[in-house]
Coordinates of C-alpha atoms in Angstrom, one line a residue:
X1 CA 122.6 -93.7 72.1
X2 CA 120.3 -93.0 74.6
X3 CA 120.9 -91.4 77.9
X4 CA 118.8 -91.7 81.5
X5 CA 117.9 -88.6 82.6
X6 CA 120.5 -87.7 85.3
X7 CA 123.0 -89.8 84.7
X8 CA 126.5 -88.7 82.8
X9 CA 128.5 -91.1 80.5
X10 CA 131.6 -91.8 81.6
X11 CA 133.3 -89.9 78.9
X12 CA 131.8 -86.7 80.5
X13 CA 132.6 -88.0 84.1
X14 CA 136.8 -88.3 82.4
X15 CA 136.4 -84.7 81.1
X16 CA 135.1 -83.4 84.5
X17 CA 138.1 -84.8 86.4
X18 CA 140.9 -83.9 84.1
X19 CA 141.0 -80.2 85.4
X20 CA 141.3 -81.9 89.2
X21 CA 143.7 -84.4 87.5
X22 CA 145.8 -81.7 86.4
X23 CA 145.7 -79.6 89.5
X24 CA 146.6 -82.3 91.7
X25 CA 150.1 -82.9 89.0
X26 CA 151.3 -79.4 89.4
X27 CA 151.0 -79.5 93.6
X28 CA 152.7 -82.6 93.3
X29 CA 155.3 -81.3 91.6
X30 CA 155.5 -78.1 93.2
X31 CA 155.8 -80.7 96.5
X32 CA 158.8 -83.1 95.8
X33 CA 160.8 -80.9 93.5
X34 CA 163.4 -79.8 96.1
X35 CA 163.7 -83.4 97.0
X36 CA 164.4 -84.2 93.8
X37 CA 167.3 -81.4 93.4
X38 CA 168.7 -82.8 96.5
X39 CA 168.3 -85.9 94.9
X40 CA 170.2 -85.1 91.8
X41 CA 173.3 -83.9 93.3
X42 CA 174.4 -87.3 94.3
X43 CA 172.7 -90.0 92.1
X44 CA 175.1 -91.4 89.2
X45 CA 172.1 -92.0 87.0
X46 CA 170.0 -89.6 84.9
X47 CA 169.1 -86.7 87.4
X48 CA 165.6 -87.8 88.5
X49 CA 164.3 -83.9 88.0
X50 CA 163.9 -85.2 84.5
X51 CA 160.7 -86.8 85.5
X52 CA 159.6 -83.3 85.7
X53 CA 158.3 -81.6 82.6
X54 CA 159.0 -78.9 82.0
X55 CA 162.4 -79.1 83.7
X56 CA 164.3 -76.7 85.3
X57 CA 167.8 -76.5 85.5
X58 CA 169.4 -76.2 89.1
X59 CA 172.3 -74.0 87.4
X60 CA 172.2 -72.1 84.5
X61 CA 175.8 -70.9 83.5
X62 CA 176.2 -68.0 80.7
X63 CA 179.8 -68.1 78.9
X64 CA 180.3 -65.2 76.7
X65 CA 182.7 -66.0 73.9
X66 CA 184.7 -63.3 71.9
X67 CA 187.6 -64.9 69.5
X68 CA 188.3 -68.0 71.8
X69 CA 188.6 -70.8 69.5
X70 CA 191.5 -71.8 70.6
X71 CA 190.5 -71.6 74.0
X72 CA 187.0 -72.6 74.0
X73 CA 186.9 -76.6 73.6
X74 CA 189.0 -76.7 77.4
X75 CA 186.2 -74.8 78.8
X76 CA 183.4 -76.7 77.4
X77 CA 185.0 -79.8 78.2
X78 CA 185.2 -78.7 81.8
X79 CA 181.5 -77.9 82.1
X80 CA 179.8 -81.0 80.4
X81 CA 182.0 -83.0 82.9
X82 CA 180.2 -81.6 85.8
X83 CA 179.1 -83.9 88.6
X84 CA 175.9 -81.7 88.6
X85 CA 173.8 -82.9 85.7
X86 CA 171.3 -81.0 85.6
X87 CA 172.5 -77.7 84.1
X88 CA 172.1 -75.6 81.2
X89 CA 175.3 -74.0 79.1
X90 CA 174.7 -71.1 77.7
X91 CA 177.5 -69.8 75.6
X92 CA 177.2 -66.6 73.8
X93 CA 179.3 -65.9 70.1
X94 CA 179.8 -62.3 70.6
X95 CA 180.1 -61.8 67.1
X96 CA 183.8 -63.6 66.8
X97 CA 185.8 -63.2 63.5
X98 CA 187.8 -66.9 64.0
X99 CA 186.4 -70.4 64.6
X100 CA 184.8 -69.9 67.5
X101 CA 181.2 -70.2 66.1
X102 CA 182.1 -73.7 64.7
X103 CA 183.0 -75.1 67.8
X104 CA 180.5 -74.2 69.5
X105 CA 177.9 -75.5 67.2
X106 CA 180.0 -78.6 67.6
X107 CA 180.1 -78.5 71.2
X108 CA 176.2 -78.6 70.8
X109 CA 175.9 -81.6 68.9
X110 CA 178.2 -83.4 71.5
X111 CA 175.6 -82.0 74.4
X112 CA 172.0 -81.0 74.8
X113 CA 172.3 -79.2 77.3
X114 CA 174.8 -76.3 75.6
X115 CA 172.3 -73.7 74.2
X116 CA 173.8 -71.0 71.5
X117 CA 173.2 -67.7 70.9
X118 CA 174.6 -65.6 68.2
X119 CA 175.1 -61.8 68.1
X120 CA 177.2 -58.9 66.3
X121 CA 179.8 -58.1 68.8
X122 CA 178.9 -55.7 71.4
X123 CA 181.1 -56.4 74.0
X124 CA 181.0 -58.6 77.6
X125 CA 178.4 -57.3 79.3
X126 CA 175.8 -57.4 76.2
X127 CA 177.1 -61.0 75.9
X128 CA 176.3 -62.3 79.4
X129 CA 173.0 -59.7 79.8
X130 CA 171.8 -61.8 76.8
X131 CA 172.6 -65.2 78.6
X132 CA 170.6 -63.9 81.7
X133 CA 167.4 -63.2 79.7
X134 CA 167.9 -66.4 78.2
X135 CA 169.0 -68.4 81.6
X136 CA 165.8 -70.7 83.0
X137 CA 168.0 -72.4 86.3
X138 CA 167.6 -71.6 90.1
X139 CA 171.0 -70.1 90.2
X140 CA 173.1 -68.7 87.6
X141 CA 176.7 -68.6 87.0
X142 CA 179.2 -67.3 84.7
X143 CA 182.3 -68.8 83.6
X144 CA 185.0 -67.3 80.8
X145 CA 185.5 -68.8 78.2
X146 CA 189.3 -69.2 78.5
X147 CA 189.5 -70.7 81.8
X148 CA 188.0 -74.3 83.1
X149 CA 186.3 -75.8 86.1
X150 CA 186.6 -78.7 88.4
X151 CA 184.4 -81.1 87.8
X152 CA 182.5 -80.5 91.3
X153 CA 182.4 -77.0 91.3
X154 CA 178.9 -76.2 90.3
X155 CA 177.7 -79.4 92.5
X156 CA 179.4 -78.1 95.6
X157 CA 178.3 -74.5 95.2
X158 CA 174.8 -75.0 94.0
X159 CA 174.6 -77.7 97.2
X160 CA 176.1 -75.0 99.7
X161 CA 173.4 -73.2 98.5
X162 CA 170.6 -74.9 99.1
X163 CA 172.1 -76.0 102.4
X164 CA 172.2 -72.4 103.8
X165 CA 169.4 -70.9 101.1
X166 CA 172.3 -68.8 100.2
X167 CA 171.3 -65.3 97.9
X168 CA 175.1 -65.4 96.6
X169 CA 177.1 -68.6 97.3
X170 CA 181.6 -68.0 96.7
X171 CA 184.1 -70.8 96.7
X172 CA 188.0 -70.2 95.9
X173 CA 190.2 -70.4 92.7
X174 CA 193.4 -70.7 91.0
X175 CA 195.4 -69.4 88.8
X176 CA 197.6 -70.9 86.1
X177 CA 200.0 -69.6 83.1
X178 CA 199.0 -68.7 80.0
X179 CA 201.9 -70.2 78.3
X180 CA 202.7 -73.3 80.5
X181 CA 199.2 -74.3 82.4
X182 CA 201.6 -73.8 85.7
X183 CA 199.7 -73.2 88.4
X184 CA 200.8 -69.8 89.8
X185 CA 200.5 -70.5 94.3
X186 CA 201.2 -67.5 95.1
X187 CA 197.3 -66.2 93.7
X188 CA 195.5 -69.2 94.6
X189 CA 192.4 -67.7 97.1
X190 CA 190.6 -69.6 99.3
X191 CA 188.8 -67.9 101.2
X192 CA 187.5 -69.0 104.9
X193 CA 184.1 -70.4 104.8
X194 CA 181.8 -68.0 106.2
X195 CA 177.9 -67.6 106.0
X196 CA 176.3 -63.8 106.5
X197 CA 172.7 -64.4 107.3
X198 CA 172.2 -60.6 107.8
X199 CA 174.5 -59.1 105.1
X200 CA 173.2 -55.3 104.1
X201 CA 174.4 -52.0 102.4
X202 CA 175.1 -50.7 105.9
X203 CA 178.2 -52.9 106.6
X204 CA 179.5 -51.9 103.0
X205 CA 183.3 -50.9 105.0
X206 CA 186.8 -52.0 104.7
X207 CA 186.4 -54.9 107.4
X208 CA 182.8 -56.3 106.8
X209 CA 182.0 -59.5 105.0
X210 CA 182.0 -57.4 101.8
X211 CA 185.6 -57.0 102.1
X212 CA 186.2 -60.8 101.6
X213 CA 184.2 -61.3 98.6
X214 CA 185.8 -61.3 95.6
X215 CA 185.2 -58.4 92.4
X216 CA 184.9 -61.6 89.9
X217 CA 181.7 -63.2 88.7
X218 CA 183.2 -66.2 87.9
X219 CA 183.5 -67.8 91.3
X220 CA 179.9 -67.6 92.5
X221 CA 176.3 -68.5 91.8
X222 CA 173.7 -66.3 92.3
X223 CA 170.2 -66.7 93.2
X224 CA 168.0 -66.1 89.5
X225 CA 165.0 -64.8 91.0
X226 CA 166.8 -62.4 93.1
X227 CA 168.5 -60.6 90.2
X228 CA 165.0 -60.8 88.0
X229 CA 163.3 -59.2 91.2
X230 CA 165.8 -56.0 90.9
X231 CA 166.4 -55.8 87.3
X232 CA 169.9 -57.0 87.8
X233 CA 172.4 -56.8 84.5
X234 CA 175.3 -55.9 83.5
X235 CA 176.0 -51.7 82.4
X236 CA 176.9 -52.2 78.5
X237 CA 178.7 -48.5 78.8
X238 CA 181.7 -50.5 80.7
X239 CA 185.0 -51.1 78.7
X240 CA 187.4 -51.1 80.6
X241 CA 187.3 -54.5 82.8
X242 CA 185.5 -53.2 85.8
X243 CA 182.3 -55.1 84.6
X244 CA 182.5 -57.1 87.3
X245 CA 183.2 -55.2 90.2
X246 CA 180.1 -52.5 88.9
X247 CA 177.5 -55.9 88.8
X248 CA 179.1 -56.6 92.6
X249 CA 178.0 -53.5 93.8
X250 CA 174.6 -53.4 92.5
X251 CA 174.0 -57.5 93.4
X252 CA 175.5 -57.9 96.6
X253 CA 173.6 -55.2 98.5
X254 CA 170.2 -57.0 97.4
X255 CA 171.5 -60.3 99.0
X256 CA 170.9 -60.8 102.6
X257 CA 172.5 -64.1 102.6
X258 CA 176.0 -64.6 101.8
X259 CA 177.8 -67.5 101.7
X260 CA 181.8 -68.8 101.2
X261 CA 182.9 -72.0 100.7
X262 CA 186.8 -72.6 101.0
X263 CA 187.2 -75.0 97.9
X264 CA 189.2 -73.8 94.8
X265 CA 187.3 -74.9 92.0
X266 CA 187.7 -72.2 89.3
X267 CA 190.9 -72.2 87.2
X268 CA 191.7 -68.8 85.6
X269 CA 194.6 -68.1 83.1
X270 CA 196.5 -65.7 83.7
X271 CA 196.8 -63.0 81.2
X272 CA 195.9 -63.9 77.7
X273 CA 197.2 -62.5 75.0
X274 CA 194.3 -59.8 73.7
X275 CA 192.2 -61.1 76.8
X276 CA 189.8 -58.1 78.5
X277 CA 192.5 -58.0 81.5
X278 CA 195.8 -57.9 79.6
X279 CA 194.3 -55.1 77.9
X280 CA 193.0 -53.5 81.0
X281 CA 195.8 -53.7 83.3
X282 CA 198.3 -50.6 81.8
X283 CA 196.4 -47.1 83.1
X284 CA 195.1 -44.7 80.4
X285 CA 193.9 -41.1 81.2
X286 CA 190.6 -43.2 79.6
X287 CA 190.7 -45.5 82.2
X288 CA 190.9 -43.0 85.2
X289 CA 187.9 -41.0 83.0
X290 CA 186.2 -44.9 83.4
X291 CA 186.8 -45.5 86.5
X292 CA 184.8 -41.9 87.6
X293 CA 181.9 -43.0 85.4
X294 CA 181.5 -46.6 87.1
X295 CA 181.7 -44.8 90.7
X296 CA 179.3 -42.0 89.2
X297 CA 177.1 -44.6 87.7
X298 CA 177.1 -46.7 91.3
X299 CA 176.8 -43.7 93.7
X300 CA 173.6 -43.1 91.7
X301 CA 172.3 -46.5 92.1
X302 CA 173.0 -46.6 95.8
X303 CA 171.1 -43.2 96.2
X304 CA 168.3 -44.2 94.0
X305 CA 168.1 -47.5 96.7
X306 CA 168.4 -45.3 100.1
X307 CA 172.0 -47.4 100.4
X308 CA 174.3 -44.0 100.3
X309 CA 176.8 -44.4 103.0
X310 CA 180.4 -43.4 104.2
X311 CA 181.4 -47.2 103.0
X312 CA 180.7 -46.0 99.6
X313 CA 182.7 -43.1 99.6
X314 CA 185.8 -44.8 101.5
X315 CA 185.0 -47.4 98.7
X316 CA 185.6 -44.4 95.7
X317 CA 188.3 -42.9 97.4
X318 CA 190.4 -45.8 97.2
X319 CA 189.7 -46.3 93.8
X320 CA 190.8 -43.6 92.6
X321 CA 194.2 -43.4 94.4
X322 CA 196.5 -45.4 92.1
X323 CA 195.5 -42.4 89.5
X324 CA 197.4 -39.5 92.2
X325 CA 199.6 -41.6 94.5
X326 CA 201.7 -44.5 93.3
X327 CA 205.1 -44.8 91.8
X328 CA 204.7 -44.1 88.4
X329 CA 200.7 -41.7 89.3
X330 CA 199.0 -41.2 86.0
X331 CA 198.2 -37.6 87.2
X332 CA 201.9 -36.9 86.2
X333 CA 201.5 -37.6 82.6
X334 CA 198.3 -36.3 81.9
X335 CA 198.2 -33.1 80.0
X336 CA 196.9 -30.1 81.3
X337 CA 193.4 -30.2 80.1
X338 CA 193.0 -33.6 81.0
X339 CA 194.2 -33.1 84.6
X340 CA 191.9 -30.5 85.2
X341 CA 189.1 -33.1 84.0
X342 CA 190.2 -35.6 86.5
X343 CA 190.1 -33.0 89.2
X344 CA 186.7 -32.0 88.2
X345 CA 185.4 -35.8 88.1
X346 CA 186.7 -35.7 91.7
X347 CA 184.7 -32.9 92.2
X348 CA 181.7 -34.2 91.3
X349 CA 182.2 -37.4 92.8
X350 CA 182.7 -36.0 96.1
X351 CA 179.4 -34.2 95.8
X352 CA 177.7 -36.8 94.8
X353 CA 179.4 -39.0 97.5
X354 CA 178.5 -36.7 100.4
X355 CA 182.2 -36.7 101.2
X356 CA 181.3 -33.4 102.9
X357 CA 179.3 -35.8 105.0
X358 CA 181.6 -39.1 105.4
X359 CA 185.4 -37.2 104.9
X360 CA 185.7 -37.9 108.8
X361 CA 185.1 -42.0 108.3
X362 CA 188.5 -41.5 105.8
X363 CA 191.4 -42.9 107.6
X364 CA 195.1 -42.5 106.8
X365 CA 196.4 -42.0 103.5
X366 CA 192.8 -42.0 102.5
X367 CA 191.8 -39.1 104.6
X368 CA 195.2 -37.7 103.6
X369 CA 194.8 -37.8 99.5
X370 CA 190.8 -36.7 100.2
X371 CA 192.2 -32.9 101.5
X372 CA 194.5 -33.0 99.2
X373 CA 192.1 -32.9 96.0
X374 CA 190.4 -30.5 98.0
X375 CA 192.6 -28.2 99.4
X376 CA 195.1 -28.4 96.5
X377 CA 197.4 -24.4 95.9
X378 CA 199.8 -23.1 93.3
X379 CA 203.4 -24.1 94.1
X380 CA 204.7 -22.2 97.0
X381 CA 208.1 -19.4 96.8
X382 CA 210.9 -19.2 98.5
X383 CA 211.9 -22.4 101.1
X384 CA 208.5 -23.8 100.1
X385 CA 209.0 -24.8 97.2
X386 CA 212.0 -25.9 98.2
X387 CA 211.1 -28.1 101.3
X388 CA 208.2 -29.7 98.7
X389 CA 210.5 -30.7 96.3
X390 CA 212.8 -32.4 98.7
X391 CA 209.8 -34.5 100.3
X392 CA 208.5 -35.7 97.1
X393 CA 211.8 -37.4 97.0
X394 CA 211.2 -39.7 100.5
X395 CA 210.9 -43.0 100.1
X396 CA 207.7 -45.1 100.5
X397 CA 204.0 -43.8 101.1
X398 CA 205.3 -40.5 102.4
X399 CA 207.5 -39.8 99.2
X400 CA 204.1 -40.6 96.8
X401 CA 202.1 -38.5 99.2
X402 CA 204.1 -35.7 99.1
X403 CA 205.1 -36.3 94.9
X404 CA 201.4 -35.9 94.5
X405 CA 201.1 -32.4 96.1
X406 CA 204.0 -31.6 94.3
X407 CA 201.9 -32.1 91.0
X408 CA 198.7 -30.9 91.9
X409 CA 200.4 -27.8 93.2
X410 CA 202.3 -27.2 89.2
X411 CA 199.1 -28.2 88.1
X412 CA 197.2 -25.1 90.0
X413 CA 200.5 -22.7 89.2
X414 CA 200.0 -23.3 85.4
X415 CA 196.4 -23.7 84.2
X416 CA 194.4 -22.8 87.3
X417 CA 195.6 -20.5 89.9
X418 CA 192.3 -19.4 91.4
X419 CA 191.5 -23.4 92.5
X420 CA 189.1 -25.6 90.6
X421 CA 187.2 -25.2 87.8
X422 CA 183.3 -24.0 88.1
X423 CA 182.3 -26.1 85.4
X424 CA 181.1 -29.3 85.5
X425 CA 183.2 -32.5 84.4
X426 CA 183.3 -33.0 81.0
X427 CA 183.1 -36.5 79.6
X428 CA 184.2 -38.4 76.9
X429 CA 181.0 -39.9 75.4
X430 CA 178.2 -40.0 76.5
X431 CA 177.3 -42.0 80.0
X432 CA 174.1 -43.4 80.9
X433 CA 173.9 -43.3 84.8
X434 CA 170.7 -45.3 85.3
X435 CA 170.6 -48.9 86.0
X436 CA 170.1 -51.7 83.4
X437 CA 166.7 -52.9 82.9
X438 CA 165.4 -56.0 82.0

């Protein structure tokens, strides 16, 4: 064909405008896609972010799922009931010996939105750190796999949180039998609805806004990006239920803006047989070894941040206390060698800690047990040991205070005279202290 000098055909002219073409698509969507979320939360119809390719999910929620057949199909049905359509399910078979596999792979032919994964058991936290690498949506949130939702939940938090451009967004929850779906009111939380704009590590203390934020996952969203940005994940070296609470102390203190809703939305059974928390809930000389490790591992974090801060260390100190003063204290039937561990892990906590530094913030029975473990002697002669014997028998607080120095003073008589060890703490296995990387 021929062709005048100068002139393009308009084949050539199409292929010069598609770059534009395609330029012009992606500002456009980049324009009305939070209109369309806002959109999506209240239209019946097909959310209209599916004119959007590729889409992306306003929630993505990870369910980890260990051995829960029988549990399983509840939850699921909760979640693809949600008023908020556009989500993405992300269940996790953490290598489960039952039927749990099966249903899920059922549950996914029901729904297109439910994505599987499928690993050889390596616990909870693997479970969900494999859901977050996976997880595509605005805000993430997880959900056990025993419990259930109300159908609004995820529509009401993920709104709140576009409404305040919330960092972490909390709403309330109940809490029902095991054996008879009654709903226990006595443990319902609600908490008051409340919005931090200026949240930081510096207000980590009994009475700040951290103080009314719950240790569970379950009952929040949290912003995606935010925990990509920091390297956010779970610590895979946690056993012993406190999984939670260790990924609230790292998030929280990167989120600026908090916000709580007052709704109870989240339904959580109470105390499954062979669930994580039935298993977790008698104390083990283990468990106190844990529970050192996790405020180890998050005193090292905060340090490594430029967070460190008499909060913190108020934070450990009451922690730890069930372990010394209580009714039935764990200290009491530890053996030797493994109270002298104990008192060594407090050792190195409180260096690590700077309670040198923050002992004075201590208040009461805080500041009390703190000089205690410090200042601990050998079991005193004569009236002494008389007068401490006959105090460790008071009732209340005073009783448990006193019970405790009782112990730690047979403790020093018997294996340690001289005061604490010199050595370091000895641990059980090793215990990585750095934080979790993507």
């Amino acid at each position: 064909m021929r062709k005048t000098i100068g002139t393009q055909s308009p084949r050539s002219l199409r292929r010069m405008r598609l770059p534009y073409l395609l330029f012009m698509l992606e500002t456009l969507k980049k324009s009305v896609r939070p209109v369309l979320q806002k959109l999506s939360l209240t239209t019946d119809c097909k959310s209209v972010t599916h004119l959007l390719t590729p889409m992306m999910p306003d929630v993505s929620i990870i369910v980890p799922c260990y051995n829960v057949a029988a549990y399983v199909d509840s939850c699921l049905d909760s979640l693809v009931r949600q008023t908020l359509r556009n989500i993405e399910i992300i269940c996790i078979n953490d290598g489960s010996t039952d039927a749990t596999w099966t249903r899920l792979l059922r549950w996914k032919e029901k729904d297109d939105r439910i994505i599987l994964l499928n690993q050889r058991n390596a616990g909870v936290s693997a479970a969900r750190n494999a859901g977050l690498d996976a997880a595509r949506g605005l805000y993430v949130g997880f959900a056990d796999p025993d419990d259930y939702m109300a159908p609004e939940m995820y529509s009401r938090l993920f709104s709140a949180a576009l409404e305040y451009d919330a960092d972490i967004v909390e709403c309330g929850n109940h809490v029902f039998e095991d054996s008879s779906d009654r709903l226990i009111e006595a443990k319902r939380r609600s908490p008051s609805r409340h919005f931090e704009e200026n949240a930081s590590p510096a207000s980590f203390f009994r009475d700040s806004i951290w103080g009314k934020m719950d240790i569970c996952v379950w009952s929040k969203l949290f912003r995606k990006s935010m925990l990509d940005a920091y390297c956010l994940r779970f610590n895979v070296h946690l056993k012993s239920g406190a999984e939670d609470e260790t990924f609230r102390l790292m998030a929280v203190p990167h989120a600026s803006r908090l916000l709580f809703i007052p709704d109870c939305l989240y339904y959580y059974r109470l105390m499954r047989n062979g669930s994580l928390s039935r298993r977790c809930n008698t104390p083990t000389y283990s468990k106190c070894v844990q529970e050192f490790q996790r405020l180890l591992y998050i005193v090292d974090y905060w340090q490594k941040q430029g967070w460190q801060n008499e909060g913190l260390f108020a934070y450990g100190v009451r922690k730890i206390r069930p372990f010394f003063v209580s009714k039935h204290p764990l200290f009491h039937q530890m053996t030797a060698v493994q109270q002298r561990s104990a008192l060594n892990l407090w050792k190195l906590f409180y260096q690590k800690a700077e309670g040198e530094r923050f002992l004075s913030a201590l208040a009461g029975r805080d500041r009390q047990l703190a000089d205690l473990l410090n200042s601990a002697e050998p079991v005193p002669h004569g009236w002494g040991r008389i007068l401490l014997a006959a105090c460790s028998l008071l009732p209340g607080q005073r009783g448990r205070y006193y019970s405790c120095k009782k112990m730690l003073a047979e403790h020093f008589s018997q294996v340690c005279p001289n005061g604490f060890q010199q050595e370091n703490a000895s641990l059980e296995e090793p215990f990585d202290t750095s934080p979790p990387s993507l």
